[in-house]
Amino acid sequence: MARVLPEDFLSGPMSLVTNTKGEFGAYTQLFFDNLSTMVGVLGAIMGNFSGDFGVPNDILQNLVFAKMASGLGLALVWGNVYYSYQAARMTRTTGRQYTAQPYGINTVAAFAFVFTIMIPVFVSEWSASGFSEDPDVKRKAFQTAYNVAVAGNFVVGILNIVFGMIGPVIMQAVPPAALLVPIAGIGFSFLGVGQITACLGQPIVGFLPLLFVFIGWFAHIKIGGVVPEALTVILLGTVLGWIDPITRGVGGVDGYGLIRKTELAAETLSNFRPDPESFAEVGAGFEILANYMGIIIPVAITATAFTLMCLLSARNAGDPYPIRETMLIDGVGTIIASCFGSPFGTVVYIGHPVHKRTGATTGYSWLNGFTYLIIGMSGLFAIFEAIFPVQAVGPVILLVGLMICEDAVKNLPQRHWCIFFFGLFPSVCDWLTNAVPVAPLSSSDAQWGVFAFKRGAVLISFLWSAFLTYIIDKVWWKAAVWSALAGFFSLFGVMHQQESGVSKINGGTLGPFAPGRGDQGCTYGDEVEGGWPNNPLMCGTIQWRFAVAYWMITAVCLIAEAAQRMGFGPEPVDTSCDNMNFQVDWNDVSHLARSDVLRIPAGRHVDTYKDDPTAEKLPPQDPSVTSRGALATPYP
């Protein structure tokens, strides 16, 4: 039985202005989710480049708050308003109330860009000067790192659009583990371990916000009453941070504590001029961008996969949005952000089912967009970044990482759980080499293995998850295809190497522990004058050796496929009952439990999956009867 809304429901320009009981809660949740990511990312830039590398504060303040923040503000208002319009349009088309897709900063890509593009580029440029302490040298190195990140973000936006055109094909061709596990790796490492360690570094400030994350989101206890959980956690951490003298930075305990940061932020705000015209930075970064395509391509794939997973969760909640349209809007939003100075892209967010359950529709989305436009163009991000300690926002970012991992496990069959845990390793190695010294590994294969696993970590996790899935499911020819593709990427240095290209197939780039020596190649057999040009341990991780290793896996899979076709060995696993089966009609949501769906009384703007005493429950529907006639929309 289809639900039919009044003909004038959500028609005309007021379709974006809704006032349901869930709008405010969804708005505050989305606002603070974005704020925690923004403060965390900007704090990572300020902390690493100012605190660790000594980059002058003037260029940091200008690029971070005048360009990055304003560019993000423009991108967020674009996406949030469009997704409000999209939900209103789908509601009118189908006669069912849709909840707008939440939209915000691509948390996974943002942290990946800071730690795997900006910091490595800066160190590379700075090392060329012999690590000079000249402020102008550091300014130039940071400007280069910023330019490369902005250009990379532009490429990610273009790739998102390209991938979006084949989004339905990707959903059919790529196994679910390959889409879920790489994102979970970032969630586990950078969004998880990276935030926990900051809280452990200041336990007086960090422990209670961590606890409240588990109380509010996982124990489902509302400590703050009507106050959203994210706001409760952030306010608690902020109060504790300002009470604690060490975190606050008094008496010379911390020269860059909250007090000093707030003073600098106030100075920045008083002189703030938004600078959203940054097209030159996009062009300037392309000069050395090729060296980082092993990061750019995986980040684009990750953003695409993240959008697909969010679309899938929205569909499972009853809102099947068009795939191509959504991915196009995400790509355009990322391009807007990059053209106006932001190295961080934007995507639809996880959490649509939560907002739908609370009764939110469209108002929360456009309101969030305009809020961030005002904040980005006013310089208030500088104040937010200074006032909120990382221990206050870190737990909310941790929540995102935990939810990503939890969602991945829930949607993978038990036989693929081993792939989930294995797929976390590349991102863990990536985080590890950015966070702690690696000297204890310097005399073993382990060091070079760690660096090989971290370079292109997302792409490595993606490809390994893909061919391991088909190996476990005994679909050998597909495993051969994916392992052969991994060999192709490895041959050209797109993954496992610091730089991509064909000129170093026999040499590789071995990183900061072997400066220059990676260009000399590896010689086998007789010793050359002066000994090996490289330590043999280093030579083990050059490009062609990885390619050959992957193609050895391909050969084994092809042999297994031939044996299977001749009647030897077990048959492929039946996957028809897996949780995530993409071989379905995207717009057909008749698989949902009809007893959990509510009929909307006339004049009400709510479509919630929670009990509502004023809404009439529909009777259970025969699974053989579908409602495609009522729900059908053009194929995405």
XYZ file of C-alpha atoms in Angstrom:
636
model
C 0.000 0.000 0.000
C 1.572 3.264 -1.093
C 1.434 6.418 0.949
C 0.011 9.392 -0.884
C 0.718 12.881 0.406
C -1.538 15.878 -0.255
C -1.046 17.287 -3.749
C 0.187 20.617 -2.405
C 2.634 18.957 0.002
C 6.099 20.524 -0.212
C 5.398 22.322 -3.448
C 6.812 25.651 -4.475
C 9.696 27.659 -3.029
C 8.760 26.804 0.559
C 9.587 23.155 -0.042
C 13.003 23.653 1.554
C 11.584 25.300 4.688
C 10.348 22.574 6.983
C 9.705 22.597 10.696
C 9.512 19.086 12.066
C 10.431 17.982 15.553
C 13.695 16.482 14.350
C 15.129 19.426 12.400
C 16.918 21.148 15.274
C 18.457 17.960 16.602
C 19.657 16.920 13.140
C 21.014 20.418 12.469
C 23.026 20.592 15.679
C 24.343 17.063 15.185
C 25.456 17.797 11.621
C 26.866 21.193 12.606
C 29.030 19.792 15.382
C 30.061 16.780 13.320
C 31.414 19.203 10.719
C 32.845 21.502 13.375
C 34.750 18.700 15.079
C 36.255 17.624 11.758
C 37.106 21.189 10.811
C 38.683 22.016 14.157
C 40.521 18.690 14.170
C 41.939 19.118 10.663
C 42.864 22.766 11.061
C 44.312 21.950 14.471
C 46.425 19.212 12.883
C 47.769 21.719 10.355
C 48.461 24.394 12.940
C 49.931 21.945 15.446
C 52.218 20.125 13.006
C 53.393 23.039 10.890
C 53.573 25.714 13.563
C 54.331 23.652 16.636
C 56.577 20.945 15.108
C 58.088 22.547 11.999
C 58.130 26.203 13.047
C 56.343 27.597 9.981
C 55.726 31.340 10.515
C 52.288 32.077 11.846
C 51.434 34.723 9.243
C 51.277 32.341 6.280
C 49.466 29.707 8.330
C 46.798 32.163 9.430
C 46.340 33.457 5.894
C 46.128 30.114 4.100
C 44.295 28.159 6.779
C 41.619 30.630 7.817
C 41.345 33.093 4.923
C 41.436 30.520 2.122
C 40.785 26.996 3.396
C 37.897 27.970 5.658
C 36.232 30.349 3.186
C 36.535 27.806 0.380
C 34.905 25.158 2.538
C 32.114 27.549 3.472
C 31.244 28.067 -0.192
C 31.322 24.338 -0.908
C 29.161 23.466 2.095
C 26.411 25.930 1.267
C 26.330 24.561 -2.288
C 25.914 20.939 -1.270
C 23.595 21.413 1.685
C 21.158 23.588 -0.244
C 21.189 21.230 -3.218
C 20.516 18.154 -1.110
C 17.619 19.958 0.575
C 16.220 20.650 -2.881
C 16.839 17.043 -3.938
C 14.922 15.670 -0.949
C 12.000 18.032 -1.574
C 11.947 17.032 -5.264
C 12.029 13.316 -4.469
C 9.220 13.800 -1.953
C 7.034 15.438 -4.594
C 7.930 12.805 -7.192
C 7.272 9.710 -5.082
C 4.626 10.916 -2.644
C 6.866 9.823 0.226
C 8.687 12.068 2.661
C 12.435 11.979 2.001
C 15.078 13.147 4.466
C 17.864 15.234 2.936
C 21.241 13.591 2.760
C 23.648 15.089 5.324
C 26.595 16.791 3.682
C 29.913 17.972 5.012
C 33.692 17.788 5.012
C 35.241 14.568 3.768
C 36.806 13.599 7.100
C 38.709 10.622 5.722
C 40.229 12.548 2.814
C 40.950 15.628 4.932
C 43.179 13.775 7.380
C 44.708 11.777 4.539
C 45.653 14.998 2.720
C 47.219 16.544 5.822
C 49.336 13.544 6.789
C 50.056 11.898 3.417
C 50.352 14.903 1.101
C 50.939 18.198 2.899
C 53.448 16.970 5.480
C 55.497 14.808 3.037
C 55.599 17.617 0.435
C 56.642 20.137 3.073
C 59.399 17.879 4.420
C 60.635 17.163 0.895
C 60.785 20.853 -0.007
C 62.294 21.809 3.327
C 64.954 19.080 3.133
C 66.107 20.470 -0.233
C 67.375 23.497 1.705
C 69.197 21.346 4.236
C 66.359 21.947 6.742
C 67.150 25.623 6.931
C 65.572 27.582 9.771
C 65.084 30.582 7.499
C 61.394 31.625 7.856
C 61.154 32.391 4.142
C 62.299 28.853 3.280
C 59.600 27.418 5.526
C 56.988 29.763 4.060
C 57.871 28.619 0.547
C 57.815 24.944 1.531
C 54.414 25.283 3.180
C 53.039 27.220 0.201
C 54.172 24.390 -2.078
C 52.573 21.768 0.166
C 49.362 23.777 0.188
C 49.364 24.184 -3.601
C 49.844 20.454 -4.158
C 47.027 19.606 -1.748
C 44.640 22.076 -3.427
C 45.509 20.706 -6.879
C 45.069 17.176 -5.577
C 41.658 18.086 -4.195
C 40.670 19.445 -7.622
C 41.691 16.143 -9.237
C 39.718 14.225 -6.617
C 36.633 16.247 -7.546
C 37.102 15.478 -11.251
C 37.615 11.784 -10.518
C 34.529 11.732 -8.307
C 32.461 12.991 -11.230
C 34.011 10.436 -13.584
C 33.476 7.616 -11.117
C 29.965 8.911 -10.491
C 29.034 8.380 -14.124
C 29.811 4.695 -13.664
C 28.616 4.529 -10.062
C 26.026 1.779 -10.670
C 28.657 -0.241 -12.544
C 31.082 0.142 -9.635
C 28.397 -1.109 -7.261
C 28.026 -4.229 -9.401
C 31.708 -4.891 -10.182
C 33.487 -4.133 -6.882
C 32.982 -6.479 -3.921
C 31.535 -4.810 -0.803
C 34.694 -5.478 1.234
C 36.765 -3.419 -1.209
C 34.445 -0.442 -0.668
C 34.053 -0.781 3.087
C 37.439 -1.896 4.405
C 39.703 0.923 3.072
C 37.388 3.516 4.616
C 37.373 1.548 7.855
C 41.179 1.593 7.802
C 41.214 5.391 7.815
C 38.479 5.383 10.439
C 40.425 2.996 12.657
C 43.795 4.718 12.369
C 43.566 8.471 11.723
C 40.043 9.008 13.052
C 40.377 6.418 15.803
C 43.851 5.792 17.178
C 44.967 9.308 16.243
C 42.223 10.866 18.359
C 42.509 8.446 21.277
C 46.216 9.128 21.672
C 45.564 12.866 21.966
C 43.054 12.182 24.742
C 45.516 9.865 26.487
C 48.146 12.591 26.295
C 45.951 14.772 28.531
C 43.821 12.258 30.501
C 42.317 14.832 32.868
C 40.771 16.578 29.873
C 40.344 13.685 27.452
C 38.897 10.755 29.386
C 35.429 12.083 30.238
C 34.648 13.239 26.668
C 35.661 9.751 25.500
C 33.369 8.209 28.083
C 30.448 10.421 27.077
C 30.787 9.288 23.457
C 30.097 5.719 24.525
C 27.369 6.751 26.975
C 25.534 8.938 24.468
C 25.861 7.036 21.197
C 26.336 3.410 22.184
C 24.588 3.147 25.571
C 21.843 5.471 24.231
C 21.670 7.520 27.424
C 20.786 11.190 26.948
C 22.884 12.932 29.588
C 22.338 16.414 28.203
C 18.580 16.118 27.823
C 17.595 17.971 24.662
C 21.226 18.998 24.050
C 22.726 16.970 21.165
C 25.366 14.427 22.143
C 28.077 16.085 20.055
C 27.524 19.430 21.762
C 27.588 17.755 25.184
C 30.925 16.079 24.467
C 32.542 19.199 22.999
C 31.361 21.489 25.818
C 32.573 19.038 28.464
C 36.018 18.747 26.881
C 36.271 22.500 26.402
C 35.395 23.274 30.026
C 37.904 20.719 31.289
C 40.539 22.043 28.895
C 40.194 25.577 30.172
C 40.167 24.470 33.803
C 43.285 22.331 33.484
C 46.381 24.576 33.767
C 48.556 22.398 31.541
C 46.141 22.340 28.623
C 45.269 26.006 29.146
C 48.960 26.904 29.065
C 49.742 29.032 32.103
C 52.917 29.654 34.059
C 55.105 28.684 31.143
C 53.827 25.096 31.247
C 52.782 25.211 27.604
C 53.882 28.102 25.440
C 51.277 27.239 22.830
C 48.330 26.417 25.089
C 44.732 27.512 24.709
C 45.417 31.002 26.010
C 48.163 31.722 23.476
C 46.160 30.166 20.650
C 43.153 32.318 21.495
C 45.287 35.463 21.536
C 46.621 34.634 18.067
C 43.120 33.809 16.832
C 41.773 37.130 18.088
C 44.582 38.892 16.244
C 43.742 36.935 13.105
C 40.048 37.770 13.421
C 40.730 41.477 13.819
C 42.709 41.518 10.569
C 40.652 38.879 8.733
C 39.869 39.345 5.065
C 38.255 36.395 3.260
C 40.265 35.382 0.212
C 38.198 32.900 -1.794
C 40.016 33.542 -5.096
C 42.585 30.773 -5.287
C 42.568 29.500 -8.855
C 46.313 30.146 -9.102
C 47.017 27.661 -6.309
C 45.234 24.921 -8.253
C 47.485 25.425 -11.263
C 50.693 25.811 -9.276
C 50.283 22.489 -7.518
C 50.108 20.420 -10.697
C 53.861 20.691 -11.261
C 54.715 17.964 -8.724
C 51.274 16.400 -8.281
C 52.196 13.314 -10.327
C 54.414 12.089 -7.489
C 51.348 11.797 -5.278
C 48.859 10.096 -7.605
C 49.241 6.986 -5.454
C 47.454 9.021 -2.793
C 45.149 11.084 -5.021
C 43.628 8.099 -6.842
C 42.902 6.111 -3.665
C 41.417 9.192 -1.972
C 39.122 9.663 -4.987
C 38.167 5.997 -4.887
C 37.605 6.294 -1.147
C 35.395 9.371 -1.569
C 33.428 7.545 -4.251
C 33.098 4.455 -2.080
C 32.099 6.585 0.899
C 29.345 8.262 -1.117
C 28.145 4.878 -2.387
C 28.004 3.515 1.144
C 26.070 6.557 2.369
C 23.665 6.162 -0.555
C 23.246 2.514 0.349
C 22.481 3.317 3.981
C 19.943 5.945 2.868
C 18.336 3.412 0.536
C 18.131 0.858 3.322
C 16.402 3.509 5.439
C 13.802 3.933 2.696
C 15.220 6.838 0.650
C 16.721 5.538 -2.632
C 18.455 8.626 -4.015
C 19.816 8.771 -7.597
C 23.399 7.516 -7.583
C 24.834 9.507 -10.475
C 23.237 12.766 -9.408
C 24.535 12.485 -5.855
C 28.067 11.655 -6.928
C 28.041 14.498 -9.446
C 27.050 16.965 -6.724
C 29.764 15.638 -4.415
C 32.366 16.043 -7.150
C 31.246 19.565 -8.027
C 31.327 20.518 -4.338
C 34.917 19.290 -4.030
C 35.904 21.223 -7.157
C 34.295 24.373 -5.742
C 36.219 23.916 -2.498
C 39.536 23.514 -4.348
C 38.972 26.428 -6.732
C 38.334 28.686 -3.760
C 41.333 27.578 -1.749
C 40.429 24.463 0.215
C 42.502 21.254 -0.002
C 39.647 19.351 1.644
C 36.743 17.887 -0.284
C 33.102 17.451 0.632
C 30.822 14.403 0.532
C 27.483 13.175 1.750
C 27.805 12.073 5.356
C 26.980 8.929 7.191
C 24.042 9.370 9.531
C 21.069 9.720 7.169
C 19.144 6.872 8.891
C 19.675 8.559 12.260
C 18.295 11.879 11.012
C 15.379 10.109 9.364
C 14.503 8.285 12.560
C 14.349 11.587 14.432
C 11.922 13.076 11.884
C 14.251 15.522 10.126
C 13.427 16.384 6.513
C 15.147 19.217 4.616
C 15.493 22.252 6.855
C 18.449 21.012 8.867
C 20.556 20.646 5.727
C 20.268 24.099 4.161
C 20.550 25.740 7.574
C 23.858 23.957 8.157
C 25.147 25.184 4.796
C 24.393 28.829 5.434
C 25.808 28.613 8.948
C 29.157 27.441 7.585
C 29.128 30.036 4.847
C 28.893 32.757 7.491
C 31.545 31.153 9.693
C 33.939 30.585 6.799
C 33.634 34.102 5.473
C 33.921 35.770 8.866
C 37.109 34.197 10.200
C 35.364 32.606 13.172
C 37.060 29.293 12.453
C 40.245 30.777 13.924
C 38.413 31.355 17.199
C 36.810 27.897 17.165
C 40.132 26.193 16.493
C 41.732 28.096 19.371
C 38.975 27.726 21.958
C 38.195 24.031 21.521
C 41.060 21.740 22.611
C 41.713 18.659 20.517
C 40.568 16.526 23.457
C 37.110 18.102 23.105
C 36.596 17.494 19.384
C 38.700 14.340 19.046
C 36.115 12.035 20.642
C 33.466 13.145 18.125
C 35.878 12.392 15.285
C 36.592 9.062 16.978
C 32.860 8.367 16.878
C 32.871 8.771 13.106
C 35.735 6.285 12.844
C 33.998 3.780 15.106
C 30.735 4.068 13.178
C 32.561 3.484 9.896
C 34.224 0.341 11.277
C 31.010 -0.880 12.861
C 29.091 -0.372 9.627
C 31.732 -2.301 7.693
C 31.583 -5.299 10.031
C 27.781 -5.332 10.063
C 27.591 -5.400 6.290
C 30.250 -8.046 5.684
C 29.533 -11.772 5.957
C 31.422 -13.527 8.726
C 33.697 -15.330 6.263
C 35.059 -11.911 5.193
C 35.833 -10.591 8.669
C 39.452 -11.662 8.292
C 39.640 -9.342 5.253
C 38.325 -6.498 7.384
C 41.118 -6.882 9.936
C 43.798 -7.402 7.306
C 42.621 -4.342 5.387
C 43.202 -2.140 8.428
C 46.962 -2.775 8.397
C 47.991 -0.384 5.558
C 46.329 2.625 7.186
C 47.722 1.642 10.585
C 51.225 1.609 9.067
C 50.482 4.968 7.461
C 49.425 6.487 10.776
C 52.302 4.841 12.642
C 55.024 6.333 10.443
C 53.493 9.789 10.800
C 53.051 9.590 14.552
C 56.106 7.847 16.026
C 59.787 7.364 15.191
C 60.671 4.226 13.258
C 64.288 3.861 14.403
C 63.656 0.520 16.159
C 62.808 -0.966 12.747
C 65.795 0.487 10.929
C 67.861 -2.686 10.702
C 65.272 -5.131 9.428
C 62.892 -5.929 6.603
C 60.106 -4.667 8.838
C 61.024 -1.013 8.310
C 60.865 -1.248 4.541
C 57.730 -3.347 4.747
C 56.040 -0.696 6.884
C 56.888 2.024 4.386
C 55.824 -0.151 1.468
C 52.488 -0.865 3.155
C 51.800 2.790 3.973
C 52.396 4.277 0.513
C 49.083 4.252 -1.262
C 47.544 2.655 1.826
C 43.937 3.115 0.729
C 44.573 1.686 -2.734
C 46.507 -1.243 -1.241
C 43.641 -2.012 1.134
C 41.135 -1.660 -1.710
C 42.904 -4.095 -4.028
C 43.830 -6.655 -1.375
C 40.265 -6.641 -0.057
C 38.969 -7.183 -3.588
C 41.069 -10.185 -4.550
C 40.976 -11.749 -1.073
C 37.173 -11.586 -1.212
C 37.114 -13.606 -4.416
C 39.748 -16.012 -3.140
C 37.630 -16.783 -0.066
C 34.512 -17.043 -2.252
C 36.465 -19.256 -4.699
C 35.723 -17.049 -7.714
C 39.267 -17.459 -8.946
C 39.133 -15.586 -12.248
C 37.946 -12.402 -10.525
C 40.708 -12.738 -7.932
C 43.171 -13.035 -10.821
C 41.858 -9.835 -12.419
C 42.184 -7.799 -9.216
C 45.647 -9.141 -8.332
C 46.831 -8.447 -11.895
C 45.567 -4.875 -11.533
C 47.522 -4.560 -8.275
C 50.644 -5.668 -10.134
C 50.044 -3.037 -12.809
C 49.753 -0.245 -10.237
C 52.848 -1.515 -8.428
C 54.931 -1.638 -11.601
C 54.427 2.093 -12.121
C 54.867 3.020 -8.477
C 51.291 4.126 -7.866
C 51.382 2.153 -4.634
C 54.131 0.880 -2.325
C 56.429 3.711 -3.501
C 56.970 7.318 -2.504
C 56.875 8.472 -6.129
C 55.083 7.093 -9.167
C 56.531 6.766 -12.671
C 58.438 4.460 -14.998
C 61.941 5.852 -14.554
C 62.500 4.074 -11.222
C 61.045 0.636 -11.891
C 64.363 -0.895 -10.861
C 65.179 1.675 -8.225
C 62.135 2.944 -6.459
C 62.202 5.805 -4.034
C 63.067 4.469 -0.646
C 62.199 7.505 1.368
C 63.805 9.656 4.028
C 66.109 6.915 5.330
C 67.903 6.548 1.988
C 67.958 10.038 0.431
C 69.205 9.943 -3.128
C 70.218 6.286 -3.054
C 66.871 5.141 -4.398
C 67.769 6.644 -7.793
C 70.836 4.434 -8.251
C 68.976 1.208 -8.898
C 69.736 -2.209 -7.475
C 72.569 -4.361 -8.803
C 72.486 -8.123 -8.469
C 75.351 -10.585 -8.749
C 78.853 -9.144 -8.453
C 79.438 -6.226 -6.148
C 79.986 -2.889 -7.839
C 82.716 -0.465 -6.869
C 82.081 0.817 -3.392
C 79.650 -1.972 -2.570
C 75.952 -2.229 -3.268
C 74.427 1.068 -4.340
C 71.609 0.245 -1.954
C 71.246 -1.939 1.073
C 69.814 -5.276 -0.193
C 66.983 -4.878 2.308
C 66.022 -1.639 0.553
C 66.172 -3.331 -2.831
C 63.496 -5.784 -1.745
C 60.756 -3.165 -2.043
C 61.419 -1.734 -5.500
C 58.644 -1.452 -8.052
C 59.141 -4.472 -10.313
C 59.478 -6.875 -7.402
C 56.034 -5.918 -6.115
C 54.589 -6.280 -9.616
C 56.074 -9.751 -10.033
C 54.829 -10.793 -6.590
C 51.268 -9.755 -7.413
C 51.407 -11.520 -10.773
C 52.551 -14.673 -9.005
C 49.283 -14.486 -7.074
C 47.500 -13.999 -10.411
C 49.106 -17.156 -11.784
C 48.003 -19.214 -8.780
C 44.435 -17.922 -9.140
C 44.347 -18.771 -12.854
C 45.564 -22.300 -12.133
C 42.860 -22.664 -9.469
C 40.242 -21.373 -11.941
C 41.314 -23.914 -14.544
C 41.179 -26.729 -11.996
C 37.726 -25.644 -10.849
C 36.394 -25.688 -14.417
C 37.754 -29.196 -14.887
C 35.832 -30.382 -11.856
C 38.592 -30.287 -9.266
C 38.093 -28.381 -6.042
C 35.028 -26.765 -4.449
C 32.465 -24.644 -6.276
C 32.151 -20.871 -5.727
C 30.377 -19.705 -2.575
C 26.708 -18.734 -2.928
C 26.602 -15.014 -2.088
C 22.885 -14.411 -2.688
C 22.151 -14.214 1.048
C 24.932 -11.767 1.938
C 23.941 -8.563 3.729
C 25.056 -6.332 0.878
C 23.766 -7.717 -2.384
C 23.961 -5.065 -5.076
C 22.194 -7.242 -7.650
C 18.885 -5.547 -6.850
C 16.658 -2.819 -8.223
C 17.993 0.318 -6.554
C 14.578 1.991 -6.318
C 12.770 -1.045 -4.945
C 12.620 -0.676 -1.157
C 9.881 -3.265 -0.704
C 12.426 -5.412 1.168
C 12.039 -3.109 4.178
C 9.836 -4.318 7.005
C 6.510 -2.703 6.199
C 5.385 -2.911 9.812
C 8.114 -0.398 10.634
C 6.927 2.151 8.076
C 4.479 4.840 9.040
C 1.642 6.374 7.091
C 1.869 10.180 7.261
C -1.361 11.797 8.453
C -2.528 14.721 6.331
C -0.482 17.841 6.908
C 2.353 16.118 8.775
C 5.955 16.250 7.605
C 7.376 13.175 9.267
C 8.515 9.780 8.063
C 10.206 8.159 11.012
C 11.085 4.605 11.859
C 10.567 5.213 15.561
C 7.228 4.672 17.238
C 4.960 7.661 16.770
C 1.633 7.478 18.645
C -0.070 9.824 16.178
C 0.953 7.903 13.073
C -0.902 4.914 11.696
C 1.118 1.730 11.309
C 0.796 0.004 7.969
C 0.026 -3.716 8.177
C 2.780 -6.179 7.248
C 2.967 -6.701 3.514
C 3.378 -9.949 1.644
C 7.042 -10.056 0.516
C 5.888 -11.171 -2.909
C 3.986 -7.916 -3.378
C 6.078 -4.906 -4.271
C 5.332 -1.221 -4.301
C 7.527 -0.332 -7.221
C 4.687 1.450 -8.939
C 4.484 3.928 -6.089
C 8.200 4.246 -5.446
C 9.631 4.101 -8.922
C 11.929 6.935 -9.960
C 14.147 7.199 -13.033
C 17.100 4.822 -12.821
C 20.037 6.671 -11.319
